[in-house]
Tab-separated table of C-alpha atoms and ligand atoms in Angstrom:
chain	number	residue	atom	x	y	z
A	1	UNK	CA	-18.019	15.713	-14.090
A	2	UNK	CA	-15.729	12.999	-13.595
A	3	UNK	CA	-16.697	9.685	-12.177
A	4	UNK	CA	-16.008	9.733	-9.011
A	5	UNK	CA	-17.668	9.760	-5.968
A	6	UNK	CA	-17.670	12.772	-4.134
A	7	UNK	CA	-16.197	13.084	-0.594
A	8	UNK	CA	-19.603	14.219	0.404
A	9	UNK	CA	-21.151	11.404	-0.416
A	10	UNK	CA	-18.990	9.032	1.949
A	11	UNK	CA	-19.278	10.854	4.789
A	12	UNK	CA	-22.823	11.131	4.512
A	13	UNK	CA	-23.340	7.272	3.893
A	14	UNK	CA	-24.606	7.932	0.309
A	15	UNK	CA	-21.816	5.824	-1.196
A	16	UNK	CA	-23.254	2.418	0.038
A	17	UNK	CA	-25.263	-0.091	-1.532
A	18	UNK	CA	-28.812	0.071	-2.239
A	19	UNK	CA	-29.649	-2.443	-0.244
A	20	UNK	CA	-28.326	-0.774	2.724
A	21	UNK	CA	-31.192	2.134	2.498
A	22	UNK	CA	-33.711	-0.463	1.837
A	23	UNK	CA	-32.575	-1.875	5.202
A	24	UNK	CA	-32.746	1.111	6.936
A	25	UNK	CA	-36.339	1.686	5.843
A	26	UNK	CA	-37.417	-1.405	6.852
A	27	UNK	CA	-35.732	-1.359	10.393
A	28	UNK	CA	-37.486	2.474	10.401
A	29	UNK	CA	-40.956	0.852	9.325
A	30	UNK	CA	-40.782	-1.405	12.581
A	31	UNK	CA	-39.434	0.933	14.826
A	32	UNK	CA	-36.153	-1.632	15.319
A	33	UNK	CA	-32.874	-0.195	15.997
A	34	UNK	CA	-30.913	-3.355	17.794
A	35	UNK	CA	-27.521	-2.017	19.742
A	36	UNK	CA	-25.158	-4.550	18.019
A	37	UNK	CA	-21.607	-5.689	17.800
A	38	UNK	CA	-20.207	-6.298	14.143
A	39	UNK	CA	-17.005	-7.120	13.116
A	40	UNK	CA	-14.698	-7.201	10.093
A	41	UNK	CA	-13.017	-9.869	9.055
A	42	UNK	CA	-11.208	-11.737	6.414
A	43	UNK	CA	-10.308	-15.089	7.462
A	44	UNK	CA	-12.735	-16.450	10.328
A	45	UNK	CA	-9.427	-18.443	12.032
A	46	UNK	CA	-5.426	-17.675	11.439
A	47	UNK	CA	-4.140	-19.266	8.408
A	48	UNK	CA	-0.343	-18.464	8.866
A	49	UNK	CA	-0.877	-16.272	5.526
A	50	UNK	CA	-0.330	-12.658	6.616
A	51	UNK	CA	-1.635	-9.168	5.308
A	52	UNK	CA	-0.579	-5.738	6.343
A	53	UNK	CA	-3.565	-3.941	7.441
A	54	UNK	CA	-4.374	-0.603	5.549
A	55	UNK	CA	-6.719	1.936	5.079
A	56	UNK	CA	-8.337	2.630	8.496
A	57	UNK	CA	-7.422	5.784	8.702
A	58	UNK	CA	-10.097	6.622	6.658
A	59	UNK	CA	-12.226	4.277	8.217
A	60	UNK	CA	-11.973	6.605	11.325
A	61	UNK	CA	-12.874	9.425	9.604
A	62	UNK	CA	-16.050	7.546	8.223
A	63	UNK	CA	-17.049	6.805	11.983
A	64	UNK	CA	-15.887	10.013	13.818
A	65	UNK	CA	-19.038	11.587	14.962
A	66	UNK	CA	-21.547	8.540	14.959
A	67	UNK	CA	-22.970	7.067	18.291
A	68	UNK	CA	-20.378	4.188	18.003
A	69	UNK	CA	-17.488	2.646	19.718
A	70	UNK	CA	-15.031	0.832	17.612
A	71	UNK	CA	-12.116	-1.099	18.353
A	72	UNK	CA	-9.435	-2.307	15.577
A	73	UNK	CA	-5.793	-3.345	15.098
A	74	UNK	CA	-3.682	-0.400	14.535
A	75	UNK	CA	-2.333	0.399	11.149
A	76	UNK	CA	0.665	-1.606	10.280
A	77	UNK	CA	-0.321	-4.579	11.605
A	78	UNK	CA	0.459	-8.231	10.070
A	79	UNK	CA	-2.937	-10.245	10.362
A	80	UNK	CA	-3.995	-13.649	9.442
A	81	UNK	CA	-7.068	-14.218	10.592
A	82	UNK	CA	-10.299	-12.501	13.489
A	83	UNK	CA	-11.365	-9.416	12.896
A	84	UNK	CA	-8.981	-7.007	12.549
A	85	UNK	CA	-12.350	-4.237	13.365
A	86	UNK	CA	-15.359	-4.337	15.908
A	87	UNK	CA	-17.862	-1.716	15.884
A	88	UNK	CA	-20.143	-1.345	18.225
A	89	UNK	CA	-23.805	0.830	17.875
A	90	UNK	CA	-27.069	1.264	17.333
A	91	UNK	CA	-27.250	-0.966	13.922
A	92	UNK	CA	-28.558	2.272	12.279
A	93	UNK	CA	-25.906	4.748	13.284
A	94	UNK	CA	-23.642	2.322	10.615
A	95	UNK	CA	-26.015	0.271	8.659
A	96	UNK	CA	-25.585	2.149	5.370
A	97	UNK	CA	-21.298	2.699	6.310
A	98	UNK	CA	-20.216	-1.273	5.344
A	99	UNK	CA	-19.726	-0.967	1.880
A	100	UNK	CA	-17.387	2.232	2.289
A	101	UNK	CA	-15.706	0.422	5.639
A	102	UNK	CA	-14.884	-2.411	3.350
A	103	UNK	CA	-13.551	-0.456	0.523
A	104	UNK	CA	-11.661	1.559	2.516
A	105	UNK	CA	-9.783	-1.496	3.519
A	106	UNK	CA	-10.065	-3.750	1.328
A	107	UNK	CA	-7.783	-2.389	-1.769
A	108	UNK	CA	-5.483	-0.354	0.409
A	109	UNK	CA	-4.343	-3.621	2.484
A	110	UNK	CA	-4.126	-5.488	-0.894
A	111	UNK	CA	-1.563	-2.884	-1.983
A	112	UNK	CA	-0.082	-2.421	1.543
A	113	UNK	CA	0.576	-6.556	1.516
A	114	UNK	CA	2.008	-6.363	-2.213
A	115	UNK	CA	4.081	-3.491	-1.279
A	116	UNK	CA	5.444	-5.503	1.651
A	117	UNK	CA	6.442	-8.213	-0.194
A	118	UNK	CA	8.524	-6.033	-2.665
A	119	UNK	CA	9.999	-4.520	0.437
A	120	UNK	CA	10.801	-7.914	2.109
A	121	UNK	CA	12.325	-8.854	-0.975
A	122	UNK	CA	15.651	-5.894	-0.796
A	123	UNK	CA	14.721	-4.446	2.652
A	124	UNK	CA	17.655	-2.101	2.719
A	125	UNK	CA	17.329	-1.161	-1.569
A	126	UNK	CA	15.478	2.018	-2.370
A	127	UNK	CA	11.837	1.504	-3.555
A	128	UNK	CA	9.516	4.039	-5.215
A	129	UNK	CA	5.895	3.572	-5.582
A	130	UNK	CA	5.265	4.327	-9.247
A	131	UNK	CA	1.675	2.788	-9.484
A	132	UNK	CA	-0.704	6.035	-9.678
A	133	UNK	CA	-1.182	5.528	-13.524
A	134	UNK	CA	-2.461	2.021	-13.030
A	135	UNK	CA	-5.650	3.213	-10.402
A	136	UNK	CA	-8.195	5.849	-11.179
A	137	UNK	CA	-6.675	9.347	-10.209
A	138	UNK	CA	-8.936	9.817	-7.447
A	139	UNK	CA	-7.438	6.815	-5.475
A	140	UNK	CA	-3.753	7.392	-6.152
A	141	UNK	CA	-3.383	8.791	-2.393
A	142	UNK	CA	-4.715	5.369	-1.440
A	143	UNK	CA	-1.430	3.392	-3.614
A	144	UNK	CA	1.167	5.558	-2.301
A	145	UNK	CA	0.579	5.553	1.631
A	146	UNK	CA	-0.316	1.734	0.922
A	147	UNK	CA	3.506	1.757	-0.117
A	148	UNK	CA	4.640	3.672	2.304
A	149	UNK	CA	3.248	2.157	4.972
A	150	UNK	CA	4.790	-1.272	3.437
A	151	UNK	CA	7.886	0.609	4.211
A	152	UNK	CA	8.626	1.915	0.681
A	153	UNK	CA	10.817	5.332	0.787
A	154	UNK	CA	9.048	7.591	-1.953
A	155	UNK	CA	6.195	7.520	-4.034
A	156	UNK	CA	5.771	9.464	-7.705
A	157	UNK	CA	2.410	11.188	-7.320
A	158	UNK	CA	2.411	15.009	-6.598
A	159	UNK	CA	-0.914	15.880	-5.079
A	160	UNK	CA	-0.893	11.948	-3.016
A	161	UNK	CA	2.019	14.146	-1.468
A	162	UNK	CA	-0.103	17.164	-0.903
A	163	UNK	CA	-2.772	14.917	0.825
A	164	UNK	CA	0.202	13.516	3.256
A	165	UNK	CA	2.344	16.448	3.057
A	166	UNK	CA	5.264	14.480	1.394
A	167	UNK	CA	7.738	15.347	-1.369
A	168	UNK	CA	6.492	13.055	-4.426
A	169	UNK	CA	10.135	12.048	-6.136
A	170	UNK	CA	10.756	10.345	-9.154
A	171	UNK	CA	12.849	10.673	-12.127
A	172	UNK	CA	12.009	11.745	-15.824
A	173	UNK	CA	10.085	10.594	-18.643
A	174	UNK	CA	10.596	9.233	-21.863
A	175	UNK	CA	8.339	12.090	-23.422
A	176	UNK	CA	11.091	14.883	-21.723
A	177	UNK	CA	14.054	12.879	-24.275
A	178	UNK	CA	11.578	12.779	-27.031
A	179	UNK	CA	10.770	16.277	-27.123
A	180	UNK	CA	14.811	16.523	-27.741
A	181	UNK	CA	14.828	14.280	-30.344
A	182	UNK	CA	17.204	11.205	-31.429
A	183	UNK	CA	21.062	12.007	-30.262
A	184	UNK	CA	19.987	15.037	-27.988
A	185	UNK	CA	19.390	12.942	-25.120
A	186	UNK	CA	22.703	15.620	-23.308
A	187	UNK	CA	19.896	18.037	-24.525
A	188	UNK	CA	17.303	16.543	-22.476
A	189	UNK	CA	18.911	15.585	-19.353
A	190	UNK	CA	21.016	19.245	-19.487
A	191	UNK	CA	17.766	21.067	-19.736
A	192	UNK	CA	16.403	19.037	-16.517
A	193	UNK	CA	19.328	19.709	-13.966
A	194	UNK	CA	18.959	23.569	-14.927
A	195	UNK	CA	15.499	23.761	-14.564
A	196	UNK	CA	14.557	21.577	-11.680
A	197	UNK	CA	15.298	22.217	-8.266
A	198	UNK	CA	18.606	21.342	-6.982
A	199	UNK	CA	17.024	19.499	-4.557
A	200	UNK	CA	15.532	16.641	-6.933
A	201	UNK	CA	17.801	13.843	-6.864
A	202	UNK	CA	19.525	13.878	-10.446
A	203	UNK	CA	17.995	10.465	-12.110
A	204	UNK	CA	18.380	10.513	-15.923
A	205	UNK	CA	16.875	8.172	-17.622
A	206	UNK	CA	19.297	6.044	-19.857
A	207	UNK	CA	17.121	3.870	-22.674
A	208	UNK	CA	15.281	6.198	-25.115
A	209	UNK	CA	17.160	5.954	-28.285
A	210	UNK	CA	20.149	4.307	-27.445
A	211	UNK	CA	22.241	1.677	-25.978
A	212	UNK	CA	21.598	2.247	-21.777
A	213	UNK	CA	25.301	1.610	-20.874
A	214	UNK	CA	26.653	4.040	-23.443
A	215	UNK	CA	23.707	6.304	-22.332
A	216	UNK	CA	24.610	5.464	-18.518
A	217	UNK	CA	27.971	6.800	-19.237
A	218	UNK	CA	27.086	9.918	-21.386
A	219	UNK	CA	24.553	11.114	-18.535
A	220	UNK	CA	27.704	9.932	-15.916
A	221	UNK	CA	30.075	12.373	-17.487
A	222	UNK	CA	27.096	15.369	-17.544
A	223	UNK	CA	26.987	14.772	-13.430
A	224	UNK	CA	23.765	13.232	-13.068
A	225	UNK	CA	23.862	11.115	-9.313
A	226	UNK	CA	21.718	8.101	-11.097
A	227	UNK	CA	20.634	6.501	-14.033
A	228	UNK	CA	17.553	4.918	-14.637
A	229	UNK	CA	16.922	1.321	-16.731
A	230	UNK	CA	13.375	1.231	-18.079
A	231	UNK	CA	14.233	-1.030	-21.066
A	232	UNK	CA	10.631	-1.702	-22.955
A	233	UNK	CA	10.140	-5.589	-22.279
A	234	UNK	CA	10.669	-6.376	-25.597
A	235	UNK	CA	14.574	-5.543	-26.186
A	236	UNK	CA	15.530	-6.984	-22.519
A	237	UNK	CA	17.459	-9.592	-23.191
A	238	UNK	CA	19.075	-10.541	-20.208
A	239	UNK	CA	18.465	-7.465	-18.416
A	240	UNK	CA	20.569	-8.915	-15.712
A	241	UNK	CA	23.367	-8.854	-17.537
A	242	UNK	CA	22.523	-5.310	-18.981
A	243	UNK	CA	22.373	-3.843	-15.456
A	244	UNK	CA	25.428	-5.651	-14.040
A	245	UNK	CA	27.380	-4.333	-17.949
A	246	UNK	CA	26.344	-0.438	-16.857
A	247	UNK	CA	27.754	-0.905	-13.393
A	248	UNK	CA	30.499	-2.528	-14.881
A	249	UNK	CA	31.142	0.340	-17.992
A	250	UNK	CA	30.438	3.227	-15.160
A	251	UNK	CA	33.081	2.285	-12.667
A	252	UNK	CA	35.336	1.596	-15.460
A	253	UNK	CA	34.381	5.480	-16.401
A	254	UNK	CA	35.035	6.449	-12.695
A	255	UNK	CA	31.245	7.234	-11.892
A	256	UNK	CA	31.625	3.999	-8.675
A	257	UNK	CA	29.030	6.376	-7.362
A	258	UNK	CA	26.891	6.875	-10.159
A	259	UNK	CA	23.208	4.822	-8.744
A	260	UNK	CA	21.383	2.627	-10.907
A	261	UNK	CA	17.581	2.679	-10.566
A	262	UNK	CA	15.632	0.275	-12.207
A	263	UNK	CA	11.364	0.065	-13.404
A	264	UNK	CA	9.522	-1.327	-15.667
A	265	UNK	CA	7.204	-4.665	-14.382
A	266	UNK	CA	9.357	-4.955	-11.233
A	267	UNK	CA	8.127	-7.692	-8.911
A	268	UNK	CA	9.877	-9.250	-5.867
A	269	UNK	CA	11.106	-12.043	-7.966
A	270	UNK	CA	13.298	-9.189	-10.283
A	271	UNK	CA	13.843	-7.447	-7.143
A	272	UNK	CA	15.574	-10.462	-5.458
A	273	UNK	CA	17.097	-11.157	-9.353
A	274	UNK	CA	18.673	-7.475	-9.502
A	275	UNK	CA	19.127	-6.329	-5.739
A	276	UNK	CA	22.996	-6.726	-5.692
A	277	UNK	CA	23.819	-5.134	-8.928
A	278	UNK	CA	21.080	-2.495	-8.577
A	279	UNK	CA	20.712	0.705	-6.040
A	280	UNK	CA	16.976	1.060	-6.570
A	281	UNK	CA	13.337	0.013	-8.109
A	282	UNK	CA	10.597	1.941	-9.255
A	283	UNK	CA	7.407	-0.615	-8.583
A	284	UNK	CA	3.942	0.085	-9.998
A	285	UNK	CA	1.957	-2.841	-11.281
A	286	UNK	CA	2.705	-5.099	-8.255
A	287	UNK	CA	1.028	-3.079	-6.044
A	288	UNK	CA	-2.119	-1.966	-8.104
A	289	UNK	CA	-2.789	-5.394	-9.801
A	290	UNK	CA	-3.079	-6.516	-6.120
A	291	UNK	CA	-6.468	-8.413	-5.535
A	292	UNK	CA	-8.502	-6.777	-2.893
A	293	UNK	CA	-8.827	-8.700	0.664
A	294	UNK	CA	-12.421	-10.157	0.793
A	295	UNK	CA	-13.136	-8.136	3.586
A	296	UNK	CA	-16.847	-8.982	5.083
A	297	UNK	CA	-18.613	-7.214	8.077
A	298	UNK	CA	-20.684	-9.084	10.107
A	299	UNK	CA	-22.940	-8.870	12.514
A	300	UNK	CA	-22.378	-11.097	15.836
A	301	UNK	CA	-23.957	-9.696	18.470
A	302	UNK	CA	-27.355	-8.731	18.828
A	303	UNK	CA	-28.436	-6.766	22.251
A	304	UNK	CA	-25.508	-8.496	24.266
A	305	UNK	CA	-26.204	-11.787	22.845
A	306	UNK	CA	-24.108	-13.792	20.242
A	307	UNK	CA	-25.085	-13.917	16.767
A	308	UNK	CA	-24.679	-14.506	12.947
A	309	UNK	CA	-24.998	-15.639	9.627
A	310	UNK	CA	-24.181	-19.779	9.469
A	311	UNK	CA	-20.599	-20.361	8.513
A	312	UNK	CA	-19.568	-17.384	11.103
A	313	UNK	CA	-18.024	-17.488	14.427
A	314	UNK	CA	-20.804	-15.614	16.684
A	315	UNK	CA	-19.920	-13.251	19.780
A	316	UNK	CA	-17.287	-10.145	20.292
A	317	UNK	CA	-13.811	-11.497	19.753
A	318	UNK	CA	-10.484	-9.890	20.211
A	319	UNK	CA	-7.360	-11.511	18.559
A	320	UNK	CA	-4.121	-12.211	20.022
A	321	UNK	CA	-0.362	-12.346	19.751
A	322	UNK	CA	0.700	-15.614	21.016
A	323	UNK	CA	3.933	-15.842	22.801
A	324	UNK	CA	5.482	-17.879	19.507
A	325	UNK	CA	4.393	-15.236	17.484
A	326	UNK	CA	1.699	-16.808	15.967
A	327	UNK	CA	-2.314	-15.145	16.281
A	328	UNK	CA	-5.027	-16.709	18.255
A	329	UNK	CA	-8.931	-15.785	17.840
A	330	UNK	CA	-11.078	-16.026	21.154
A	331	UNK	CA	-14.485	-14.698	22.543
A	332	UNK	CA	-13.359	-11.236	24.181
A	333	UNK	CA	-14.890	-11.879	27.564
A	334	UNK	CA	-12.199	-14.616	27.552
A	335	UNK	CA	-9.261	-15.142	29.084
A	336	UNK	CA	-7.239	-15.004	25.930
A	337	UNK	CA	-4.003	-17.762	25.637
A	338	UNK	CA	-1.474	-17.643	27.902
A	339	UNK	CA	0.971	-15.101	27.808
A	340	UNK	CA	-1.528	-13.632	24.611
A	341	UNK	CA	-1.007	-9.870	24.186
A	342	UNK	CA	-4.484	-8.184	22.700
A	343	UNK	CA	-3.939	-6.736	19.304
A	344	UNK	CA	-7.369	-4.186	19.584
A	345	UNK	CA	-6.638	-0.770	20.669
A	346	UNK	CA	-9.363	1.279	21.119
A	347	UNK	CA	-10.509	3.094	17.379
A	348	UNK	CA	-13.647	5.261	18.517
A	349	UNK	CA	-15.328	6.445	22.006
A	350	UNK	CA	-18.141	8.014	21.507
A	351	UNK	CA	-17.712	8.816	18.491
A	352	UNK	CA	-14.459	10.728	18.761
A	353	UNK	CA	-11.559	9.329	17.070
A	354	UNK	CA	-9.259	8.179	20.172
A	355	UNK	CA	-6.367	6.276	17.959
A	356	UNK	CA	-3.447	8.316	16.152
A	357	UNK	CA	-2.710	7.486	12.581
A	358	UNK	CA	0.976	8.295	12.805
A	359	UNK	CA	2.418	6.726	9.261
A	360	UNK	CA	6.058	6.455	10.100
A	361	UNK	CA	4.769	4.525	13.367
A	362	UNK	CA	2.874	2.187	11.399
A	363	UNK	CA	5.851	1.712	8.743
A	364	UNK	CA	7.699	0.671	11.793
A	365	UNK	CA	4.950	-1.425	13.242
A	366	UNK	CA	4.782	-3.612	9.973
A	367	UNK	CA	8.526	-3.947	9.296
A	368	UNK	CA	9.104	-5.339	12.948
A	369	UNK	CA	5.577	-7.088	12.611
A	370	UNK	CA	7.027	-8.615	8.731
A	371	UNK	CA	10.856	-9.667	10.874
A	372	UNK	CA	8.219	-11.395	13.468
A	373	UNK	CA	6.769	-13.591	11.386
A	374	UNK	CA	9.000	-14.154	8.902
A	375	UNK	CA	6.665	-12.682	5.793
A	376	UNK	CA	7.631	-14.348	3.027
A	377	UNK	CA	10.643	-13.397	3.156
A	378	UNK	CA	12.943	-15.400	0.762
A	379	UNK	CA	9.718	-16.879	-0.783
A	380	UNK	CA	8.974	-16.128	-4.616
A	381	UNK	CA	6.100	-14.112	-4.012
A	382	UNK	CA	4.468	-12.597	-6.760
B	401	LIG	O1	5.616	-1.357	-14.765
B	401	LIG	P1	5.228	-0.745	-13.458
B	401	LIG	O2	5.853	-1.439	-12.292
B	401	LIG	O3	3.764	-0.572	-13.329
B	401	LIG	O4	5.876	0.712	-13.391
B	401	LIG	C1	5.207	1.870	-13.728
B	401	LIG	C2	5.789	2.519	-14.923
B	401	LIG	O5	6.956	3.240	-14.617
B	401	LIG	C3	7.800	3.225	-15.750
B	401	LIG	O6	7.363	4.144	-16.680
B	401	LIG	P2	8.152	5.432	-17.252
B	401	LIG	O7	8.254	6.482	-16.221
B	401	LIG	O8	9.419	5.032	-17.884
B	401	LIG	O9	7.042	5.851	-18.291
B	401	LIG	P3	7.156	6.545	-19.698
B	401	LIG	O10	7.601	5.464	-20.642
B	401	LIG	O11	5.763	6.998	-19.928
B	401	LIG	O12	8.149	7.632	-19.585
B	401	LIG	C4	7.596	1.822	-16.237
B	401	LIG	O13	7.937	1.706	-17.596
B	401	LIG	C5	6.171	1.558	-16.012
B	401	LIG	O14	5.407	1.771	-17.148
C-alpha cells in the first residue's frame, strides 16, 4: 500500500484528528449536540495582504449530504481577512470534518496565491504548472487546478488532467536525449515529432549536451515550433543574456517564429527578468514550496448566541467588498458598509451542494479580482 489516505476515509470523517473522535464521544456521553455556527478563517480583520481562495470544491464534496448549511466565498476569490467559510449544524454532523476542511484549503490556496503571483508577474506570457514532482503523487490534482485557477494555461500532469478532463502539455525530458546519446540530440527530437501526436505542440528541449543556442538552431532547422532552456543552475551564467543570444542566433537563422520556453527555479522575479525576451515558463517549485494558509475553524455561535475562543471575533459574520475595493468584516445581521457588496454565496442547503465549481469562471473571477486590487503586481514577490 502506498501512504495515502484513502478517499474513503475523507468522506467518512476518518481522516481527522484524534481528538476530534474523542470529542464526539464525550458530546455522545452527555447527550450534547449544540446547533452551532463555525467559521473559517485566516486573518480575524483585512490586512491589505491578499490570497486567492482554493480548494473548496472539495470542501463541498466533504459536506454534501450532512445536515448542514454552509456559506463561503466562491472559488477565485482575492481575500484578506473574515472568514472566507461559515458552516452551520448540529456540531456533530461536522465535528470530526475540520481537519480535512482545513487541508483542503489550506495548501491549495497557498499554491493558488503563488501561482497568482507568477501570473501577475507576465499576465499575457504562457505559464505551465510543472510542480507535480515536488508534492506526493496523490495531491498533484490539487497543484495543477491551484495553477489553473491562478490563471496559468497548462499544467504537466497526465492523470491531474483525467481528474479535470484537461489535456496535460509539456515538453520533453532530458532522459528522451540521453537515451540518444551525446551528438544525437536530431535523433531524439526526430524520434519525438514522429511518434507523438501531431497535436502536441513541438517543444524540444535545447541544453543536454550542448551549447542551447547552437542546439536552438539545430532543433529550428528540424521544424520544431519551440525550444526549451532548462540550463542546470550551475552553468547559467547570465542566463539573460543566453536567452536574449538564442532569440538573437534564431532570427538570424530565419526561425522569428521559433518560441522560447523557459524552466528550471522560475519565480516571478525571473519571470519579470526574462518576460520580454522569452515566450513562455514552465513553474514548479514556486507553487509547491508555497507555505500553507493557517487556516483555523472556529466555533462562534452556540444555539443563536455569539461565541468563542479569547483572541476571536464571536458571532456569524459575512465579509464585504467595499466600494474602494478594499474588504470589510461585520456581524451578518448587520447592515454591512455602505455601498458593501456581500462576498458569501450560498455553499450548502440542506446538505445539497447549491454552488457550481465552474474553473474557467473562477480563473476569471481571480484575474479581475488580482486587476482590483492591484496584487502585487510589479512587487518582487517571491
Ligand atoms: O524548478 P521547478 O520550477 O520546480 O521546475 C520543475 C522542473 O521542471 C524542469 O525539469 P525537466 O523537465 O527539465 O526535468 P528533467 O531534467 O528530469 O528532464 C526543471 O528543471 C525543474 O526541475
Amino acid at each position: 500500500m502506498f501512504d495515502i489516505v484513502p478517499e474513503s476515509a475523507i468522506e467518512g470523517g476518518r481522516a481527522t484528528d484524534a481528538y476530534f473522535l474523542r470529542t464526539e464521544e464525550a458530546l455522545n456521553h452527555a447527550g450534547r449536540n449544540p446547533r452551532v455556527v463555525a467559521e473559517v478563517t485566516a486573518d480575524q480583520f483585512p490586512t491589505g495582504e491578499f490570497e486567492l481562495l482554493a480548494g473548496l470544491k472539495d470542501v463541498a464534496r466533504l459536506l454534501a449530504g450532512r445536515d448542514v448549511d454552509a456559506d463561503a466565498l466562491p472559488e477565485g476569490t482575492l481575500f484578506d481577512g473574515g472568514p472566507v467559510l461559515r458552516v452551520e449544524g448540529p456540531y456533530l454532523e461536522f465535528a470530526r470534518l475540520e481537519t480535512s476542511i482545513l487541508g483542503f484549503l489550506s495548501h491549495p490556496t497557498a499554491m493558488a496565491t503563488a501561482a497568482l503571483e507568477a501570473r501577475r508577474a507576465a499576465p499575457e506570457t504562457s505559464l505551465l504548472s510543472f510542480g507535480a514532482r515536488h508534492v506526493h503523487p496523490s495531491i498533484a490534482g490539487t497543484v495543477d487546478r491551484s495553477a489553473l485557477l491562478a490563471g496559468f494555461d497548462g499544467f504537466s500532469h497526465a492523470a491531474a488532467g483525467d481528474i479535470m478532463d484537461r489535456e496535460a502539455s509539456g515538453t520533453m525530458p532530458h532522459a528522451l536525449v540521453i537515451c540518444f546519446g551525446p551528438g544525437n540530440q536530431e535523433d531524439a527530437w526526430r524520434a519525438f515529432d514522429e511518434a507523438v501526436d501531431p497535436d502536441v505542440p513541438r517543444i524540444a528541449l535545447c541544453d543536454t549536451y550542448d551549447d542551447e543556442v547552437d542546439e536552438a538552431v539545430r532543433a529550428a532547422e528540424l521544424g520544431f515550433d519551440s525550444v526549451r532552456l532548462d540550463t542546470t543552475g550551475s552553468r547559467r551564467g547570465d542566463f539573460r543574456h543566453i536567452v536574449r543570444e538564442t532569440r538573437w542566433k534564431l532570427d538570424v537563422n530565419g526561425h522569428e517564429d521559433v518560441g522560447i520556453f523557459v524552466s528550471g527555479g522560475i519565480t516571478p522575479r525571473t519571470i519579470r527578468w526574462l518576460a520580454d525576451v522569452a515566450d513562455g515558463f514552465g513553474v514548479g517549485s514556486h507553487i509547491t514550496s508555497a507555505d500553507p494558509v493557517d487556516f483555523a475553524l472556529d466555533i462562534v455561535e452556540v444555539g443563536g448566541k455569539p461565541a468563542a475562543k479569547r483572541g476571536k471575533l464571536s458571532g456569524k459574520k459575512a465579509v464585504y467588498r467595499t466600494p474602494d475595493g478594499g474588504h470589510h468584516v461585520a456581524l451578518a445581521d448587520s447592515e454591512g458598509p455602505e455601498g458593501g457588496e456581500s462576498l458569501f454565496e450560498p455553499l450548502i442547503r440542506d446538505g445539497e451542494v447549491v454552488a457550481g465549481f465552474d474553473l474557467d469562471a473562477a480563473t476569471e473571477r481571480a484575474r479581475e479580482d488580482a486587476e482590483r486590487v492591484g496584487f502585487r503586481s510589479g512587487s518582487g514577490a517571491e
